[in-house]
C-alpha cells in the first residue's frame, strides 16, 4: 500500500511549511502595573496622528491630549496647564512642566508649534491637516497653486519654553473643546519625528500613558506598555495589545471565545450581541455620530418642504432601531447628536415621529410625488437592512416606488454624492471628532465643511447663526439652538438616529469605560480580579 | 528542451505585459476616486487630494501611468500605495503566511485526495465508491463562508481544539482548520481524477499480466498502479497549487490570516491600482512558473509527451 509514501510526502511538506510559520510569541517584559488587555482593531497602516484614519484607540493610548473631555462634559487639563483667551480669537496655551516623550525628551511649546506646522504644511499632505484650518497662516502653507513660501503658520507664536499663542481666523468659543482627545492632528511629536516620517510611522513616540514596545509591522499585533515616566495619572492596566482583524465578525467570534478582550460589534451582529455576551458584557456607547437621510435638493421633486417632511413622517425609526440595530441607537429628535452639550432634543417635533397618515396627507397636499425613488447608499458597508427598511416604509406609507440601491463601493458613492449624481434620498452621516454641536454643524451645513453634499442646502442664515454662537457661546452649547431652529424651518435633511458605538468584551473585563467620542477609554478599563 | 524553455519564457513575457495592462486598466476604470476615498467617510482636504493626485500621477492618461509603472518594474521597483507604503514590503510580509496556508492545504488535498481516489478506484462501483463521490461533491457544494464560519463555531468556539482566528499560535494549529476547508473544495476533483486513473490502470494489460504472474496485489497496487495513475492527478494538483498561492480571499478573511488574498481584496476595495497590479503580477508569475514546471515535469514523467 502506498499510503506510507503519501504520508512521508505530506510530512516533508509539513516541515517545509513550519519554517514559514509565524514566530510572534516573543515573551515581553512585564510592566510595573498589573493587567493587560487585547483589543480588536482594523489594520491601522498609518499610525502618525496627523495622518491616521483608523488608529484612534492606538493614538489615545500613545498620546495625551492637551485637554481631556470627560463624560460629564468637564474639561480635564492633561498636558495643558491652562488654555486662556480674552477675545476667543487669540488663545494662550501653557503646558505642564516635567512631561516627557517616551524617548525622554521634554515636551515643549516648540514641539507643539513644530508638530502643528508639519501637519499643516501642504507638501506633507497630511490627511488630518484640516483640524488646524482655523489657525491664521494655514492658508499660506496650503496655497491653491504652487509651493508654499513658508513652512510656518503666522498664527503660532512661542512665548516661553512651555507657553505658546494661537491666533485663530475668527472668534471661537469652542477652541478648548477642539484640543481634546479625538483631534489627533493636534498631538505633539518629538524633534526626532521630523527627520523621517516613515521611520516615525513604524515606531511612533508620543507623550501618552503607553509607549510602543516594538516596531510596527503590518498585520502583526501592536503592543503598547505603560510608560514609566508618565507625569500624569497612571493607567489601570500595564499593557494593551491591538490585534488587526480583516473581518469584524471574526473578531466578534474571537471575543466570544475569550481570545480577545475588547471587540466592536459588527452591524450584522447587533441584534444578537446581548444574547451572545449577556447584557453586562455588551456595551452601547453614546457617540457623537449623527445619522441623517440625505435628500437630493438639486432635484425639483424635493423642492416642496412638505415632501421632505412627509418622508420623515413615513419612517418608523423605533421599529427600524429594534429590528436592525438591536435597539442600540436612538431615534433622532434634533439635528446634532444628543451626546453633544446643549443639543435641543425634541426640536424636530412631530416631523421626527412616525405618523403614516399625516405623511400621506402632507404628500398629497404637496401634489404627490412623480416617478420612482432610489435610495442610494454605499454598498459593502453592511447597511442593506437599514436602507431596505427605509425604502419599505416609504413604499408602504407614501405609495412611492422606493428601492434601496447600493453603489459598488464607498468610492463610487462618495463621487456620486460629491457631484450631485444621485436623484433619490441617500446615506448621510457625520461622526464628529469632538462633542460640540459646532463640529457637526460646521461639517454638515457649511459649504466649506467636510461632508460635501451630506446636506446640500447651504444657507447664509446658518453660517451667521453658527458664527454668532461660536463667538458668544460657552461650554453649555445652548447658543447653537438658533441653528436648529433654522434647520427645523427649512427641513433640508431628515434626521434619523443618534448613533451609538457597540462593543463586546471577554469575561476578563469587569467594566469597559467610555468617553465622549463613543470609543472605549482603555486606560480606565476594569479587569476581573483573577486571584 | 532548451528551445522549449526559451519559447515558454518568451510567451511568459508577452502574457505578463498583456495581463498587467488589462488589470491596470480595469482598476483605473473603477468608479470613484481612490484618493478622495482614502479618509473613509471623512473627506480629505482639497489641497491634500490635489497633492496626492499629482504625486501618484493620477491626473495623467492611463497609458502614461502604466508605462511609468512598467518602467519602475524594470528596475525592480513595485512602487508604493497611495499612502506611501512600499508594495514590495507588503508583499514580502504577506507571502510567508499565504505560502504556509497554501502548502498545508495542498498537502492535505494531495494526501486525502489520492487516498480517497485509490479506495474508490479499487472498490469501483461499490457503496464505498458512491459514498466517497457523494460526500466530496456535497462538501464542494457548501458555500465557503458557511463552511468557514460553522467550522469556527464548532472546532474553535465549542470544542476549542484550534484557535478561531489569526496566526499567532503558529503552524500547524493556526493553519490546520482553514487549510482543511480549502482542501475540501479540491477533494472532489482530485479524488475523481485519481479514481478514474486507477480504474483505467487496473484494466490495462500489464496489470492483468502482473496478476497472472502471481504478484501480490499489495505490490501491484502500491507500486505499479499508483505510479501509472499519478500523472493526471499531479498535473491537476500542480495547477491547484497555483490557485492556492493566489490566496483564498474568503478563508483568509474569516480566519484573519493576513495573506496575499486579503491584501488583494483590500487593494481592490480601496482602488490601489499599483497594489492590485503588484499582487496580481506576483500571482501571474507564480502561475506561469508553475505551469512551465508542470509541462517540464510531465514530459519527464511520461516520455510520450513531447513539446518540440
mmCIF file of C-alpha atoms in Angstrom, chain B residues 23-306:
data_model
loop_
_atom_site.group_PDB
_atom_site.id
_atom_site.type_symbol
_atom_site.label_atom_id
_atom_site.label_comp_id
_atom_site.label_asym_id
_atom_site.label_seq_id
_atom_site.Cartn_x
_atom_site.Cartn_y
_atom_site.Cartn_z
ATOM 1 C CA UNK B 23 -5.534 44.689 -14.756
ATOM 2 C CA UNK B 24 -4.152 48.200 -14.591
ATOM 3 C CA UNK B 25 -6.837 49.435 -16.973
ATOM 4 C CA UNK B 26 -9.567 47.597 -15.070
ATOM 5 C CA UNK B 27 -8.630 49.179 -11.757
ATOM 6 C CA UNK B 28 -8.260 52.536 -13.469
ATOM 7 C CA UNK B 29 -11.794 52.334 -14.826
ATOM 8 C CA UNK B 30 -13.453 51.603 -11.473
ATOM 9 C CA UNK B 31 -15.898 54.325 -10.473
ATOM 10 C CA UNK B 32 -14.799 56.730 -7.781
ATOM 11 C CA UNK B 33 -11.581 58.434 -6.869
ATOM 12 C CA UNK B 34 -9.120 56.338 -4.857
ATOM 13 C CA UNK B 35 -7.570 59.392 -3.217
ATOM 14 C CA UNK B 36 -10.835 61.019 -2.232
ATOM 15 C CA UNK B 37 -11.998 57.850 -0.540
ATOM 16 C CA UNK B 38 -8.797 57.348 1.453
ATOM 17 C CA UNK B 39 -10.124 59.139 4.505
ATOM 18 C CA UNK B 40 -13.201 56.913 4.754
ATOM 19 C CA UNK B 41 -16.330 58.978 5.282
ATOM 20 C CA UNK B 42 -14.178 61.857 6.460
ATOM 21 C CA UNK B 43 -13.100 63.572 3.246
ATOM 22 C CA UNK B 44 -9.543 64.790 2.830
ATOM 23 C CA UNK B 45 -8.864 68.491 2.402
ATOM 24 C CA UNK B 46 -8.834 69.534 -1.264
ATOM 25 C CA UNK B 47 -5.204 70.552 -1.232
ATOM 26 C CA UNK B 48 -4.169 67.154 0.128
ATOM 27 C CA UNK B 49 -6.186 65.406 -2.583
ATOM 28 C CA UNK B 50 -4.610 67.568 -5.286
ATOM 29 C CA UNK B 51 -1.113 66.944 -3.989
ATOM 30 C CA UNK B 52 -1.568 63.187 -3.753
ATOM 31 C CA UNK B 53 -3.141 63.016 -7.203
ATOM 32 C CA UNK B 54 -0.132 64.794 -8.642
ATOM 33 C CA UNK B 55 2.334 62.692 -6.675
ATOM 34 C CA UNK B 56 0.847 59.411 -7.875
ATOM 35 C CA UNK B 57 0.270 60.682 -11.434
ATOM 36 C CA UNK B 58 -3.452 60.059 -11.237
ATOM 37 C CA UNK B 59 -4.148 63.063 -13.429
ATOM 38 C CA UNK B 60 -2.167 61.609 -16.319
ATOM 39 C CA UNK B 61 -3.699 59.396 -19.003
ATOM 40 C CA UNK B 62 -3.889 55.676 -18.296
ATOM 41 C CA UNK B 63 -1.167 54.737 -20.769
ATOM 42 C CA UNK B 64 1.353 57.134 -19.208
ATOM 43 C CA UNK B 65 0.593 55.815 -15.733
ATOM 44 C CA UNK B 66 1.049 52.276 -16.945
ATOM 45 C CA UNK B 67 4.318 52.980 -18.763
ATOM 46 C CA UNK B 68 5.657 54.700 -15.680
ATOM 47 C CA UNK B 69 4.682 51.686 -13.622
ATOM 48 C CA UNK B 70 6.302 49.315 -16.112
ATOM 49 C CA UNK B 71 9.451 51.447 -16.068
ATOM 50 C CA UNK B 72 9.566 51.048 -12.315
ATOM 51 C CA UNK B 73 9.181 47.279 -12.639
ATOM 52 C CA UNK B 74 12.238 47.115 -14.890
ATOM 53 C CA UNK B 75 14.273 48.491 -12.011
ATOM 54 C CA UNK B 76 12.539 46.075 -9.625
ATOM 55 C CA UNK B 77 10.548 48.900 -8.103
ATOM 56 C CA UNK B 78 6.983 47.786 -7.403
ATOM 57 C CA UNK B 79 6.027 51.297 -6.342
ATOM 58 C CA UNK B 80 4.114 52.425 -3.298
ATOM 59 C CA UNK B 81 0.491 52.544 -2.243
ATOM 60 C CA UNK B 82 -1.289 55.886 -2.232
ATOM 61 C CA UNK B 83 -0.437 56.405 1.402
ATOM 62 C CA UNK B 84 3.225 55.925 0.667
ATOM 63 C CA UNK B 85 3.925 52.379 1.858
ATOM 64 C CA UNK B 86 6.217 50.145 -0.154
ATOM 65 C CA UNK B 87 4.339 47.478 -2.106
ATOM 66 C CA UNK B 88 7.337 45.162 -2.166
ATOM 67 C CA UNK B 89 7.486 45.252 1.647
ATOM 68 C CA UNK B 90 3.818 44.442 1.930
ATOM 69 C CA UNK B 91 4.128 41.506 -0.429
ATOM 70 C CA UNK B 92 7.180 40.248 1.411
ATOM 71 C CA UNK B 93 5.285 40.419 4.676
ATOM 72 C CA UNK B 94 2.272 38.550 3.327
ATOM 73 C CA UNK B 95 3.786 35.796 1.217
ATOM 74 C CA UNK B 96 5.118 33.559 4.011
ATOM 75 C CA UNK B 97 1.652 33.341 5.553
ATOM 76 C CA UNK B 98 -0.047 32.536 2.288
ATOM 77 C CA UNK B 99 2.637 30.019 1.332
ATOM 78 C CA UNK B 100 2.238 28.281 4.693
ATOM 79 C CA UNK B 101 -1.534 28.117 4.246
ATOM 80 C CA UNK B 102 -1.359 27.055 0.600
ATOM 81 C CA UNK B 103 1.190 24.289 1.137
ATOM 82 C CA UNK B 104 -0.692 22.937 4.136
ATOM 83 C CA UNK B 105 -3.932 22.898 2.181
ATOM 84 C CA UNK B 106 -2.189 21.403 -0.801
ATOM 85 C CA UNK B 107 -0.578 18.616 1.209
ATOM 86 C CA UNK B 108 -3.935 17.762 2.756
ATOM 87 C CA UNK B 109 -5.623 17.806 -0.617
ATOM 88 C CA UNK B 110 -2.929 15.629 -2.142
ATOM 89 C CA UNK B 111 -2.946 13.095 0.655
ATOM 90 C CA UNK B 112 -6.683 12.809 1.211
ATOM 91 C CA UNK B 113 -7.499 13.096 -2.484
ATOM 92 C CA UNK B 114 -5.116 10.338 -3.536
ATOM 93 C CA UNK B 115 -6.197 8.005 -0.759
ATOM 94 C CA UNK B 116 -9.909 8.536 -1.415
ATOM 95 C CA UNK B 117 -9.384 8.183 -5.162
ATOM 96 C CA UNK B 118 -7.425 4.990 -4.728
ATOM 97 C CA UNK B 119 -10.007 3.463 -2.419
ATOM 98 C CA UNK B 120 -12.845 4.472 -4.739
ATOM 99 C CA UNK B 121 -10.983 3.112 -7.752
ATOM 100 C CA UNK B 122 -10.216 -0.225 -6.123
ATOM 101 C CA UNK B 123 -13.812 -0.561 -4.903
ATOM 102 C CA UNK B 124 -15.167 0.688 -8.184
ATOM 103 C CA UNK B 125 -18.977 0.589 -8.325
ATOM 104 C CA UNK B 126 -19.476 -0.383 -4.694
ATOM 105 C CA UNK B 127 -21.237 1.511 -1.919
ATOM 106 C CA UNK B 128 -17.864 2.847 -0.695
ATOM 107 C CA UNK B 129 -17.180 4.354 -4.111
ATOM 108 C CA UNK B 130 -20.576 6.052 -4.210
ATOM 109 C CA UNK B 131 -20.279 7.324 -0.657
ATOM 110 C CA UNK B 132 -16.935 8.931 -1.428
ATOM 111 C CA UNK B 133 -18.407 10.598 -4.502
ATOM 112 C CA UNK B 134 -21.437 11.811 -2.581
ATOM 113 C CA UNK B 135 -19.517 13.201 0.377
ATOM 114 C CA UNK B 136 -16.861 15.003 -1.658
ATOM 115 C CA UNK B 137 -19.390 16.587 -4.002
ATOM 116 C CA UNK B 138 -21.573 17.579 -1.054
ATOM 117 C CA UNK B 139 -18.585 19.262 0.608
ATOM 118 C CA UNK B 140 -17.803 21.170 -2.561
ATOM 119 C CA UNK B 141 -21.329 22.480 -2.835
ATOM 120 C CA UNK B 142 -21.459 24.171 0.590
ATOM 121 C CA UNK B 143 -20.590 27.869 0.267
ATOM 122 C CA UNK B 144 -17.143 28.515 1.638
ATOM 123 C CA UNK B 145 -18.135 31.144 4.183
ATOM 124 C CA UNK B 146 -20.845 28.899 5.609
ATOM 125 C CA UNK B 147 -18.307 26.119 5.969
ATOM 126 C CA UNK B 148 -15.722 28.510 7.421
ATOM 127 C CA UNK B 149 -17.927 30.172 9.992
ATOM 128 C CA UNK B 150 -19.543 26.856 11.039
ATOM 129 C CA UNK B 151 -16.160 25.205 11.445
ATOM 130 C CA UNK B 152 -15.003 28.174 13.516
ATOM 131 C CA UNK B 153 -18.006 27.889 15.803
ATOM 132 C CA UNK B 154 -17.700 24.113 16.176
ATOM 133 C CA UNK B 155 -13.946 23.495 16.384
ATOM 134 C CA UNK B 156 -12.849 26.877 17.678
ATOM 135 C CA UNK B 157 -15.595 28.074 19.986
ATOM 136 C CA UNK B 158 -17.405 24.915 21.188
ATOM 137 C CA UNK B 159 -14.652 22.326 21.184
ATOM 138 C CA UNK B 160 -11.732 24.716 21.492
ATOM 139 C CA UNK B 161 -9.391 22.409 19.535
ATOM 140 C CA UNK B 162 -7.910 25.102 17.338
ATOM 141 C CA UNK B 163 -7.689 28.886 17.532
ATOM 142 C CA UNK B 164 -10.621 30.704 15.943
ATOM 143 C CA UNK B 165 -8.566 33.209 14.076
ATOM 144 C CA UNK B 166 -5.144 34.641 13.496
ATOM 145 C CA UNK B 167 -1.759 33.038 13.045
ATOM 146 C CA UNK B 168 -0.219 33.957 16.380
ATOM 147 C CA UNK B 169 -0.217 30.334 17.541
ATOM 148 C CA UNK B 170 1.875 29.429 14.537
ATOM 149 C CA UNK B 171 1.962 26.338 12.358
ATOM 150 C CA UNK B 172 0.290 23.884 12.496
ATOM 151 C CA UNK B 173 -2.511 24.758 14.997
ATOM 152 C CA UNK B 174 -3.488 28.036 13.394
ATOM 153 C CA UNK B 175 -3.382 26.680 9.858
ATOM 154 C CA UNK B 176 -4.957 23.244 10.103
ATOM 155 C CA UNK B 177 -8.607 24.230 10.079
ATOM 156 C CA UNK B 178 -8.504 26.857 7.305
ATOM 157 C CA UNK B 179 -6.237 24.594 5.238
ATOM 158 C CA UNK B 180 -8.576 21.649 5.672
ATOM 159 C CA UNK B 181 -11.525 23.741 4.497
ATOM 160 C CA UNK B 182 -9.636 24.991 1.479
ATOM 161 C CA UNK B 183 -8.564 21.420 0.708
ATOM 162 C CA UNK B 184 -12.147 20.139 0.916
ATOM 163 C CA UNK B 185 -13.057 22.134 -2.172
ATOM 164 C CA UNK B 186 -10.443 20.400 -4.309
ATOM 165 C CA UNK B 187 -11.110 16.920 -2.975
ATOM 166 C CA UNK B 188 -13.947 16.039 -5.339
ATOM 167 C CA UNK B 189 -11.816 16.764 -8.402
ATOM 168 C CA UNK B 190 -8.646 15.194 -7.067
ATOM 169 C CA UNK B 191 -10.302 12.010 -5.880
ATOM 170 C CA UNK B 192 -12.386 11.677 -9.066
ATOM 171 C CA UNK B 193 -9.316 12.041 -11.252
ATOM 172 C CA UNK B 194 -7.386 9.524 -9.198
ATOM 173 C CA UNK B 195 -10.285 7.088 -9.211
ATOM 174 C CA UNK B 196 -10.674 7.241 -12.991
ATOM 175 C CA UNK B 197 -6.991 6.738 -13.466
ATOM 176 C CA UNK B 198 -6.876 3.798 -11.099
ATOM 177 C CA UNK B 199 -9.834 2.160 -12.796
ATOM 178 C CA UNK B 200 -8.174 2.551 -16.210
ATOM 179 C CA UNK B 201 -4.862 1.250 -14.973
ATOM 180 C CA UNK B 202 -6.444 -1.753 -13.271
ATOM 181 C CA UNK B 203 -7.963 -2.769 -16.598
ATOM 182 C CA UNK B 204 -4.749 -2.429 -18.556
ATOM 183 C CA UNK B 205 -2.890 -5.391 -19.976
ATOM 184 C CA UNK B 206 0.212 -5.069 -17.850
ATOM 185 C CA UNK B 207 -1.773 -5.266 -14.620
ATOM 186 C CA UNK B 208 -3.527 -8.345 -15.906
ATOM 187 C CA UNK B 209 -0.112 -9.825 -16.678
ATOM 188 C CA UNK B 210 1.134 -8.999 -13.195
ATOM 189 C CA UNK B 211 -1.897 -10.642 -11.661
ATOM 190 C CA UNK B 212 -1.405 -13.714 -13.883
ATOM 191 C CA UNK B 213 2.274 -13.770 -12.870
ATOM 192 C CA UNK B 214 1.106 -14.088 -9.271
ATOM 193 C CA UNK B 215 2.467 -10.807 -7.908
ATOM 194 C CA UNK B 216 0.900 -9.944 -4.519
ATOM 195 C CA UNK B 217 -1.912 -7.437 -5.005
ATOM 196 C CA UNK B 218 -0.428 -5.145 -2.347
ATOM 197 C CA UNK B 219 2.633 -4.742 -4.537
ATOM 198 C CA UNK B 220 0.631 -4.345 -7.751
ATOM 199 C CA UNK B 221 -1.422 -1.532 -6.305
ATOM 200 C CA UNK B 222 1.298 0.064 -4.199
ATOM 201 C CA UNK B 223 3.932 0.232 -6.904
ATOM 202 C CA UNK B 224 2.557 -0.215 -10.391
ATOM 203 C CA UNK B 225 -0.991 1.101 -10.231
ATOM 204 C CA UNK B 226 -0.031 4.082 -8.106
ATOM 205 C CA UNK B 227 2.818 5.175 -10.338
ATOM 206 C CA UNK B 228 0.849 4.858 -13.535
ATOM 207 C CA UNK B 229 -2.231 6.597 -12.191
ATOM 208 C CA UNK B 230 -0.456 9.548 -10.649
ATOM 209 C CA UNK B 231 0.305 11.675 -13.739
ATOM 210 C CA UNK B 232 -3.131 13.306 -14.348
ATOM 211 C CA UNK B 233 -3.667 13.932 -10.642
ATOM 212 C CA UNK B 234 -0.265 15.544 -10.305
ATOM 213 C CA UNK B 235 -0.958 17.869 -13.228
ATOM 214 C CA UNK B 236 -4.231 18.883 -11.646
ATOM 215 C CA UNK B 237 -2.668 19.393 -8.243
ATOM 216 C CA UNK B 238 0.191 21.449 -9.635
ATOM 217 C CA UNK B 239 -2.254 23.891 -11.181
ATOM 218 C CA UNK B 240 -4.277 23.791 -7.981
ATOM 219 C CA UNK B 241 -1.163 24.898 -6.096
ATOM 220 C CA UNK B 242 -1.060 27.972 -8.316
ATOM 221 C CA UNK B 243 -4.630 28.766 -7.311
ATOM 222 C CA UNK B 244 -3.922 28.209 -3.639
ATOM 223 C CA UNK B 245 -0.910 30.507 -3.696
ATOM 224 C CA UNK B 246 -3.180 33.172 -5.096
ATOM 225 C CA UNK B 247 -4.604 33.351 -1.636
ATOM 226 C CA UNK B 248 -8.071 32.376 -0.637
ATOM 227 C CA UNK B 249 -9.786 35.670 -0.023
ATOM 228 C CA UNK B 250 -12.789 34.388 1.876
ATOM 229 C CA UNK B 251 -10.920 31.921 4.075
ATOM 230 C CA UNK B 252 -8.160 34.393 4.830
ATOM 231 C CA UNK B 253 -10.795 36.934 5.799
ATOM 232 C CA UNK B 254 -12.808 34.595 8.019
ATOM 233 C CA UNK B 255 -9.757 33.206 9.785
ATOM 234 C CA UNK B 256 -7.996 36.563 9.982
ATOM 235 C CA UNK B 257 -4.947 35.247 8.172
ATOM 236 C CA UNK B 258 -3.108 38.227 6.768
ATOM 237 C CA UNK B 259 -2.096 36.739 3.455
ATOM 238 C CA UNK B 260 -1.912 37.769 -0.165
ATOM 239 C CA UNK B 261 -5.622 37.131 -0.783
ATOM 240 C CA UNK B 262 -6.641 39.668 1.834
ATOM 241 C CA UNK B 263 -4.129 42.154 0.511
ATOM 242 C CA UNK B 264 -5.585 41.824 -2.971
ATOM 243 C CA UNK B 265 -9.101 42.202 -1.633
ATOM 244 C CA UNK B 266 -8.241 45.381 0.271
ATOM 245 C CA UNK B 267 -6.319 46.726 -2.697
ATOM 246 C CA UNK B 268 -9.322 46.322 -4.982
ATOM 247 C CA UNK B 269 -11.656 47.797 -2.387
ATOM 248 C CA UNK B 270 -9.506 50.888 -1.944
ATOM 249 C CA UNK B 271 -8.724 51.075 -5.678
ATOM 250 C CA UNK B 272 -4.982 50.976 -5.179
ATOM 251 C CA UNK B 273 -4.096 50.315 -8.832
ATOM 252 C CA UNK B 274 -0.361 49.756 -8.325
ATOM 253 C CA UNK B 275 -1.014 47.426 -5.404
ATOM 254 C CA UNK B 276 -3.599 45.358 -7.300
ATOM 255 C CA UNK B 277 -1.226 45.022 -10.220
ATOM 256 C CA UNK B 278 1.663 44.264 -7.866
ATOM 257 C CA UNK B 279 -0.176 41.409 -6.206
ATOM 258 C CA UNK B 280 -1.646 40.171 -9.459
ATOM 259 C CA UNK B 281 1.743 40.320 -11.134
ATOM 260 C CA UNK B 282 3.279 38.195 -8.436
ATOM 261 C CA UNK B 283 0.412 35.728 -8.784
ATOM 262 C CA UNK B 284 0.732 35.607 -12.545
ATOM 263 C CA UNK B 285 4.408 34.867 -12.186
ATOM 264 C CA UNK B 286 3.687 32.059 -9.750
ATOM 265 C CA UNK B 287 1.098 30.633 -12.113
ATOM 266 C CA UNK B 288 3.278 30.853 -15.184
ATOM 267 C CA UNK B 289 6.244 29.333 -13.415
ATOM 268 C CA UNK B 290 4.130 26.525 -12.013
ATOM 269 C CA UNK B 291 2.736 25.893 -15.468
ATOM 270 C CA UNK B 292 6.172 25.676 -17.042
ATOM 271 C CA UNK B 293 7.258 23.335 -14.277
ATOM 272 C CA UNK B 294 4.237 21.119 -14.833
ATOM 273 C CA UNK B 295 4.973 20.916 -18.546
ATOM 274 C CA UNK B 296 8.579 20.042 -17.911
ATOM 275 C CA UNK B 297 7.691 17.565 -15.197
ATOM 276 C CA UNK B 298 5.028 15.813 -17.185
ATOM 277 C CA UNK B 299 7.367 15.345 -20.131
ATOM 278 C CA UNK B 300 9.945 13.888 -17.788
ATOM 279 C CA UNK B 301 7.400 11.621 -16.089
ATOM 280 C CA UNK B 302 5.842 10.476 -19.318
ATOM 281 C CA UNK B 303 8.282 10.368 -22.201
ATOM 282 C CA UNK B 304 5.381 10.060 -24.654
ATOM 283 C CA UNK B 305 4.573 13.755 -24.100
ATOM 284 C CA UNK B 306 6.835 15.796 -26.390
#
